[in-house]
CSV table of C-alpha atoms and ligand atoms in Angstrom, one decimal:
chain,number,residue,atom,x,y,z
A,21,MET,CA,10.1,144.6,89.2
A,22,LYS,CA,11.3,141.4,90.9
A,23,ALA,CA,10.2,137.9,92.3
A,24,THR,CA,11.6,134.9,93.5
A,25,THR,CA,9.5,131.4,93.2
A,26,ILE,CA,10.3,127.9,94.3
A,27,ALA,CA,8.4,125.5,92.9
A,28,PRO,CA,8.3,121.3,93.2
A,29,SER,CA,8.5,119.3,90.2
A,30,ASN,CA,5.9,116.4,90.0
A,31,ILE,CA,5.5,112.7,89.3
A,32,ALA,CA,2.5,111.5,87.1
A,33,PHE,CA,0.8,108.4,88.2
A,34,ILE,CA,-1.0,108.7,84.9
A,35,LYS,CA,0.9,109.9,82.2
A,36,PHE,CA,1.0,112.5,79.5
A,37,PHE,CA,2.3,111.1,76.7
A,38,GLY,CA,0.9,112.7,73.2
A,39,LYS,CA,-0.4,116.1,72.3
A,40,ILE,CA,-3.3,116.9,70.0
A,41,ASN,CA,-2.2,120.1,69.4
A,42,GLU,CA,2.0,121.1,69.6
A,43,ALA,CA,1.6,124.7,69.9
A,44,LEU,CA,-0.5,124.8,72.3
A,45,ARG,CA,0.7,121.6,74.3
A,46,LEU,CA,-2.8,120.2,74.4
A,47,PRO,CA,-2.7,116.7,75.9
A,48,ALA,CA,-4.4,113.9,74.3
A,49,ASN,CA,-5.4,112.6,77.4
A,50,ASN,CA,-6.0,114.2,81.2
A,51,SER,CA,-3.1,113.2,83.4
A,52,ILE,CA,-3.1,113.0,87.5
A,53,SER,CA,0.3,114.1,89.5
A,54,MET,CA,1.7,114.6,93.1
A,55,CYS,CA,4.2,117.4,93.9
A,56,LEU,CA,7.5,116.5,95.3
A,57,SER,CA,8.7,118.3,98.1
A,58,GLY,CA,12.5,117.0,98.4
A,59,ALA,CA,12.5,118.1,94.1
A,60,LEU,CA,12.1,122.0,93.8
A,61,THR,CA,13.6,124.7,91.3
A,62,THR,CA,13.9,128.3,92.7
A,63,THR,CA,13.7,131.0,90.4
A,64,THR,CA,14.6,134.7,90.1
A,65,VAL,CA,13.2,137.4,87.9
A,66,GLU,CA,13.7,141.0,87.3
A,67,PHE,CA,12.6,143.1,84.7
A,68,SER,CA,14.8,146.2,84.3
A,69,PRO,CA,15.4,149.2,81.7
A,70,LEU,CA,19.0,148.8,82.4
A,71,TYR,CA,19.1,144.9,80.7
A,72,LYS,CA,20.1,145.3,77.1
A,73,LYS,CA,19.0,141.9,77.0
A,74,ASP,CA,17.3,138.4,78.5
A,75,SER,CA,19.6,136.8,80.5
A,76,ILE,CA,19.5,133.3,81.4
A,77,GLU,CA,21.4,131.4,84.0
A,78,ILE,CA,21.5,128.4,85.5
A,79,LEU,CA,23.9,127.7,89.3
A,80,ARG,CA,26.1,124.8,89.2
A,81,ASP,CA,24.5,123.4,85.6
A,82,ASN,CA,23.9,124.5,81.9
A,83,PHE,CA,21.4,125.4,80.2
A,84,ASN,CA,21.8,124.4,75.8
A,85,GLU,CA,20.5,126.7,73.2
A,86,GLU,CA,17.4,125.2,72.5
A,87,GLU,CA,16.2,125.7,76.5
A,88,LYS,CA,17.7,128.9,76.5
A,89,ARG,CA,15.0,129.3,73.5
A,90,ARG,CA,12.4,128.1,75.1
A,91,ILE,CA,12.8,130.5,78.5
A,92,VAL,CA,13.5,133.5,76.4
A,93,GLU,CA,9.7,132.6,74.1
A,94,HIS,CA,8.1,132.3,77.5
A,95,LEU,CA,9.5,135.6,78.5
A,96,GLU,CA,8.2,136.7,75.3
A,97,ARG,CA,4.6,135.3,76.0
A,98,ILE,CA,4.8,137.3,79.4
A,99,ARG,CA,5.8,140.5,78.5
A,100,LYS,CA,3.0,140.7,76.1
A,101,LEU,CA,0.1,140.0,78.6
A,102,ALA,CA,1.6,142.4,80.8
A,103,GLN,CA,2.6,144.8,78.0
A,104,ILE,CA,5.9,145.4,78.8
A,105,THR,CA,9.4,145.9,76.4
A,106,THR,CA,11.8,145.4,79.0
A,107,PHE,CA,14.4,142.6,79.0
A,108,ALA,CA,14.6,140.4,82.1
A,109,LYS,CA,17.7,138.6,84.0
A,110,VAL,CA,16.7,135.1,85.1
A,111,VAL,CA,18.9,133.2,87.5
A,112,THR,CA,17.4,129.7,88.5
A,113,LYS,CA,19.0,126.6,90.6
A,114,ASN,CA,17.1,122.8,90.9
A,115,SER,CA,17.8,120.8,94.5
A,116,PHE,CA,18.4,117.9,91.7
A,117,PRO,CA,20.2,117.0,88.4
A,118,LYS,CA,18.3,118.4,85.3
A,119,SER,CA,16.9,116.6,82.1
A,120,SER,CA,17.4,113.3,83.9
A,121,GLY,CA,13.5,111.9,83.7
A,122,ILE,CA,12.9,114.1,87.0
A,123,ALA,CA,10.8,116.7,85.3
A,124,SER,CA,13.0,119.8,85.5
A,125,SER,CA,10.5,121.4,82.9
A,126,ALA,CA,8.2,121.1,85.1
A,127,SER,CA,9.4,122.1,88.2
A,128,GLY,CA,11.1,124.9,86.0
A,129,PHE,CA,8.8,126.2,83.6
A,130,ALA,CA,6.0,126.9,87.3
A,131,ALA,CA,8.6,128.5,89.0
A,132,LEU,CA,9.7,130.8,85.7
A,133,THR,CA,6.2,131.8,85.0
A,134,LEU,CA,4.9,132.5,88.9
A,135,SER,CA,8.5,134.7,89.0
A,136,ALA,CA,7.9,136.6,85.5
A,137,VAL,CA,4.0,137.0,86.0
A,138,LYS,CA,4.6,138.6,89.6
A,139,ALA,CA,7.4,140.5,88.4
A,140,CYS,CA,5.5,142.2,85.8
A,141,ARG,CA,2.7,142.9,88.4
A,142,LEU,CA,-0.1,140.9,87.1
A,143,ASN,CA,-3.0,139.5,88.6
A,144,ILE,CA,-3.6,135.7,87.8
A,145,PRO,CA,-5.7,133.6,89.3
A,146,GLU,CA,-4.1,130.0,89.5
A,147,LYS,CA,-6.1,128.4,86.6
A,148,GLU,CA,-5.2,130.8,84.3
A,149,LEU,CA,-1.3,130.5,85.7
A,150,THR,CA,-1.8,126.8,84.9
A,151,ILE,CA,-2.7,127.0,81.4
A,152,LEU,CA,0.2,130.1,80.8
A,153,THR,CA,2.6,127.6,82.2
A,154,ARG,CA,1.3,124.9,80.0
A,155,LEU,CA,2.3,126.7,77.0
A,156,ALA,CA,5.6,126.5,77.8
A,157,SER,CA,5.8,122.8,79.3
A,158,GLY,CA,2.9,120.9,79.5
A,159,SER,CA,3.8,119.1,82.4
A,160,SER,CA,4.9,122.3,84.4
A,161,CYS,CA,0.5,122.9,84.8
A,162,ARG,CA,0.7,120.2,87.6
A,163,SER,CA,3.5,122.1,89.7
A,164,ILE,CA,1.4,125.0,90.5
A,165,PRO,CA,-1.6,123.7,92.0
A,166,ASP,CA,-0.9,121.7,95.6
A,167,GLY,CA,-1.0,118.3,96.2
A,168,PHE,CA,-2.4,115.5,94.3
A,169,VAL,CA,-3.5,117.7,90.6
A,170,GLU,CA,-5.3,116.6,87.8
A,171,TRP,CA,-4.7,118.1,84.2
A,172,LYS,CA,-7.9,118.5,82.0
A,173,LYS,CA,-7.4,117.6,78.5
A,174,SER,CA,-9.4,120.1,75.8
A,175,LYS,CA,-9.4,121.0,72.5
A,176,THR,CA,-9.4,124.3,73.0
A,177,SER,CA,-6.5,125.9,75.0
A,178,GLU,CA,-8.5,127.8,77.9
A,179,ASN,CA,-9.8,124.3,78.7
A,180,SER,CA,-6.7,122.8,79.0
A,181,TYR,CA,-5.9,123.8,82.5
A,182,ALA,CA,-4.9,121.8,85.9
A,183,TYR,CA,-6.0,121.8,89.3
A,184,SER,CA,-5.7,120.4,93.3
A,185,LEU,CA,-7.7,117.1,93.8
A,186,TYR,CA,-6.7,117.1,97.0
A,187,SER,CA,-4.1,119.0,99.6
A,188,PRO,CA,-0.4,117.3,100.4
A,189,THR,CA,-1.9,116.2,104.6
A,190,TYR,CA,-4.2,114.4,102.3
A,191,TRP,CA,-3.0,111.1,102.1
A,192,ASN,CA,0.7,109.9,103.7
A,193,ILE,CA,2.3,108.9,100.7
A,194,CYS,CA,5.8,108.8,99.5
A,195,ASP,CA,7.7,109.0,96.7
A,196,VAL,CA,11.4,108.0,97.0
A,197,LEU,CA,13.2,108.5,93.9
A,198,VAL,CA,16.4,106.7,92.9
A,199,ILE,CA,18.7,108.9,90.4
A,200,LEU,CA,20.2,106.0,88.2
A,201,GLU,CA,22.0,108.3,85.6
A,202,ASP,CA,22.3,111.9,85.6
A,203,LYS,CA,23.3,112.2,82.0
A,204,PRO,CA,20.4,114.4,80.2
A,205,LYS,CA,18.0,111.9,78.0
A,206,LYS,CA,19.0,111.1,74.6
A,207,VAL,CA,15.6,112.8,73.7
A,208,THR,CA,13.7,115.4,75.0
A,209,THR,CA,10.2,114.6,76.0
A,210,THR,CA,8.9,117.6,73.3
A,211,ASP,CA,10.4,115.2,71.1
A,212,ALA,CA,9.4,111.8,72.2
A,213,HIS,CA,5.5,113.4,72.2
A,214,LYS,CA,6.3,113.6,68.4
A,215,LEU,CA,6.5,109.7,67.8
A,216,ALA,CA,4.0,108.5,70.0
A,217,LEU,CA,1.3,108.1,67.3
A,218,THR,CA,3.8,105.7,65.6
A,219,SER,CA,3.2,103.2,68.4
A,220,PRO,CA,0.7,100.8,66.9
A,221,PHE,CA,-0.2,100.5,70.7
A,222,TYR,CA,-0.6,104.1,71.0
A,223,LYS,CA,-4.8,104.3,70.0
A,224,GLU,CA,-5.2,101.3,72.5
A,225,ARG,CA,-3.6,103.3,75.1
A,226,ILE,CA,-5.8,106.1,74.8
A,227,MET,CA,-9.0,104.2,74.6
A,228,GLY,CA,-8.3,102.9,78.1
A,229,MET,CA,-7.3,106.1,79.7
A,230,GLU,CA,-10.6,107.2,80.8
A,231,GLU,CA,-11.6,103.9,82.8
A,232,LYS,CA,-8.2,104.2,84.3
A,233,ILE,CA,-8.1,107.7,85.3
A,234,GLU,CA,-11.4,106.7,86.9
A,235,ARG,CA,-10.0,103.6,88.6
A,236,LEU,CA,-7.2,105.8,90.0
A,237,LYS,CA,-9.4,108.3,91.1
A,238,GLN,CA,-11.3,105.6,93.4
A,239,ALA,CA,-8.2,104.5,94.8
A,240,LEU,CA,-7.4,108.0,95.9
A,241,LYS,CA,-10.6,108.4,97.3
A,242,LYS,CA,-10.6,105.5,99.0
A,243,LYS,CA,-6.7,105.7,100.3
A,244,ASP,CA,-6.8,102.1,99.0
A,245,PHE,CA,-3.0,101.5,98.6
A,246,LEU,CA,-2.8,98.3,96.7
A,247,SER,CA,-5.4,99.4,94.0
A,248,PHE,CA,-3.4,102.7,93.9
A,249,GLY,CA,-0.1,101.0,92.9
A,250,GLU,CA,-0.9,98.7,91.0
A,251,ILE,CA,-2.2,101.0,88.5
A,252,ILE,CA,0.4,103.3,88.6
A,253,GLU,CA,2.4,100.5,88.1
A,254,THR,CA,0.8,99.3,85.0
A,255,GLU,CA,0.4,103.0,83.5
A,256,ALA,CA,3.6,103.1,84.0
A,257,LEU,CA,4.9,99.9,81.9
A,258,ASN,CA,1.6,100.7,79.4
A,259,MET,CA,3.7,104.2,78.4
A,260,HIS,CA,6.8,102.5,78.5
A,261,ALA,CA,5.3,99.7,76.2
A,262,VAL,CA,4.1,102.9,73.8
A,263,MET,CA,7.6,104.2,73.8
A,264,MET,CA,9.3,101.0,73.1
A,265,THR,CA,7.6,100.6,70.1
A,266,THR,CA,7.7,104.2,68.4
A,267,ASN,CA,9.5,104.2,65.3
A,268,PRO,CA,12.3,105.2,65.6
A,269,PRO,CA,12.1,103.2,69.2
A,270,LEU,CA,12.2,105.9,72.9
A,271,PHE,CA,13.7,103.5,75.1
A,272,TYR,CA,14.2,105.2,78.4
A,273,TRP,CA,15.6,102.2,80.7
A,274,SER,CA,19.0,101.2,81.7
A,275,GLU,CA,20.2,98.2,82.5
A,276,LYS,CA,20.1,99.6,86.3
A,277,THR,CA,16.1,100.3,85.5
A,278,VAL,CA,15.7,96.7,85.1
A,279,LYS,CA,18.1,95.2,87.9
A,280,LEU,CA,15.7,97.8,90.2
A,281,ILE,CA,12.3,96.7,89.1
A,282,LEU,CA,13.1,93.2,89.0
A,283,ALA,CA,13.9,94.1,92.8
A,284,ILE,CA,11.2,95.7,93.5
A,285,TRP,CA,8.4,92.8,92.6
A,286,GLU,CA,10.4,90.6,95.0
A,287,TRP,CA,10.3,93.0,97.2
A,288,ARG,CA,6.7,92.6,97.2
A,289,LYS,CA,6.6,89.1,96.9
A,290,LYS,CA,8.4,89.2,100.5
A,291,GLY,CA,5.7,91.5,101.4
A,292,LEU,CA,6.6,95.1,101.3
A,293,SER,CA,4.2,97.2,99.8
A,294,VAL,CA,6.0,99.2,97.2
A,295,TYR,CA,5.1,99.8,93.5
A,296,PHE,CA,7.1,101.9,90.8
A,297,THR,CA,6.4,104.6,87.9
A,298,ILE,CA,9.2,105.8,85.6
A,299,ASP,CA,8.7,109.1,83.7
A,300,ALA,CA,10.9,109.7,80.1
A,301,GLY,CA,14.4,108.8,81.6
A,302,PRO,CA,16.2,105.8,83.7
A,303,ASN,CA,15.1,106.6,87.1
A,304,VAL,CA,12.9,105.1,88.7
A,305,HIS,CA,10.3,106.5,91.3
A,306,LEU,CA,8.9,104.3,94.3
A,307,VAL,CA,6.1,104.9,95.6
A,308,CYS,CA,4.9,103.2,99.4
A,309,GLU,CA,2.9,104.9,102.4
A,310,GLU,CA,4.8,106.6,105.0
A,311,LYS,CA,5.1,103.5,107.4
A,312,ASN,CA,7.0,101.3,104.7
A,313,LYS,CA,9.5,104.2,104.2
A,314,LYS,CA,12.1,103.4,106.0
A,315,GLU,CA,12.0,100.1,105.0
A,316,VAL,CA,12.2,100.5,101.2
A,317,VAL,CA,15.2,103.3,102.1
A,318,SER,CA,17.2,100.7,103.8
A,319,TYR,CA,16.5,97.9,100.5
A,320,LEU,CA,17.7,100.6,98.7
A,321,GLN,CA,20.5,101.5,100.2
A,322,SER,CA,21.3,97.6,100.1
A,323,LEU,CA,21.1,97.8,96.6
A,324,ASN,CA,23.6,100.8,96.2
A,325,MET,CA,22.4,102.1,93.1
A,326,GLY,CA,22.6,105.7,92.7
A,327,LYS,CA,21.4,109.1,94.9
A,328,ILE,CA,18.2,108.4,96.8
A,329,ILE,CA,15.6,111.4,97.1
A,330,VAL,CA,12.5,111.1,99.3
A,331,ASN,CA,9.7,113.0,98.7
A,332,LYS,CA,6.4,113.7,100.7
A,333,PRO,CA,3.2,115.4,98.6
A,334,SER,CA,4.1,119.2,98.6
A,335,ILE,CA,2.1,122.3,98.1
A,336,GLY,CA,2.4,123.7,94.6
A,337,ALA,CA,4.3,127.0,93.3
A,338,ARG,CA,4.8,129.6,95.8
A,339,LEU,CA,6.8,133.0,96.3
A,340,THR,CA,9.5,133.5,98.4
A,341,ASN,CA,11.4,136.4,99.4
A,342,LYS,CA,14.6,134.7,99.1
A,343,HIS,CA,16.0,136.0,95.8
A,344,LEU,CA,18.8,134.0,93.9
A,345,PHE,CA,20.7,137.8,93.1
B,407,LIG,C1,6.7,110.8,80.3
B,407,LIG,O1,5.7,118.0,79.7
B,407,LIG,O2,8.2,117.5,79.4
B,407,LIG,O3,6.9,113.5,82.1
B,407,LIG,O4,5.2,119.8,77.2
B,407,LIG,O5,7.3,119.0,75.5
B,407,LIG,O6,7.6,119.9,77.7
B,407,LIG,P1,6.7,119.0,77.1
B,407,LIG,O7,6.3,118.0,77.4
B,407,LIG,P2,6.6,117.4,79.1
B,407,LIG,O8,6.1,115.7,79.3
B,407,LIG,C2,6.0,114.8,80.1
B,407,LIG,C3,6.3,113.7,79.8
B,407,LIG,C4,6.0,112.4,80.5
B,407,LIG,C5,4.9,112.2,81.3
B,407,LIG,C6,4.1,113.0,82.6
B,407,LIG,O9,5.0,113.9,83.1
B,407,LIG,O10,3.1,113.2,82.2
């Protein structure tokens, strides 16, 4: 009863910020993302009567007690579904630093969910898998389907799922991620979501969402990169403006973040078509078309601000026979 999964992290172009139901992790708005080819989690899960308790290990890194508790809680959920009581051994590794604004919980829980489900020999269709992993971490549901993905909001658990809008090969765009800091963030996203409503601008954000999502979908459909870039950048700034005005404020940026944003605007003035988005951390994702990737990377290298990871759109979570133990 052993299975291994590779799951990508994803970058949200339309962000998930704020929940209408904490326990079920139901989002206040739909979100749209892309699976990242270069930010992957590999996880092996084995259930066996030989294990006297659940054991969880992350290679070249550490889990804190809260993270372990969340993983065990999710194993419980899956054991219940499979009607088993056997303990599990979980070994996982990331290709990028954990807790740095790259959604490690997204790739982490997507990989854990698929591996645990397969190790239990459960047969669960993709839509239901996205719902199951959503219960452990919201954004992880967007790491199950391929390519460009939408996660739907709903008042009920069974209708809040993620599905693929377009395959990874649909559009040749890149996400060039710069890791400016790799320390764990001060406030976890789970805690951040709880503060959303304390910002005077949150309601305004939600009110404009449907129209913004429609515009993004149109830009995606037409592969209109300029409109696409403009929308995702304004959306990231909108979420961070709301974050910065919560009580207490959620301030995820560092000096380097601001420096890089200003540099990107300068590059754009000079004619380079590149836009940015930022999740709950200081690190910046630069989004460009494949044809401009080299130039974007070389501009970034000249600033020498941190490790660069170049991502293409990728497939979602998939099984592999390369077990970690
Ligand atoms: C800012 O999915 O990490 O990255 O459900 O509490 O685990 P939990 O939250 P999480 O939130 C991600 C928030 C975000 C935006 C996004 O990825 O859409």
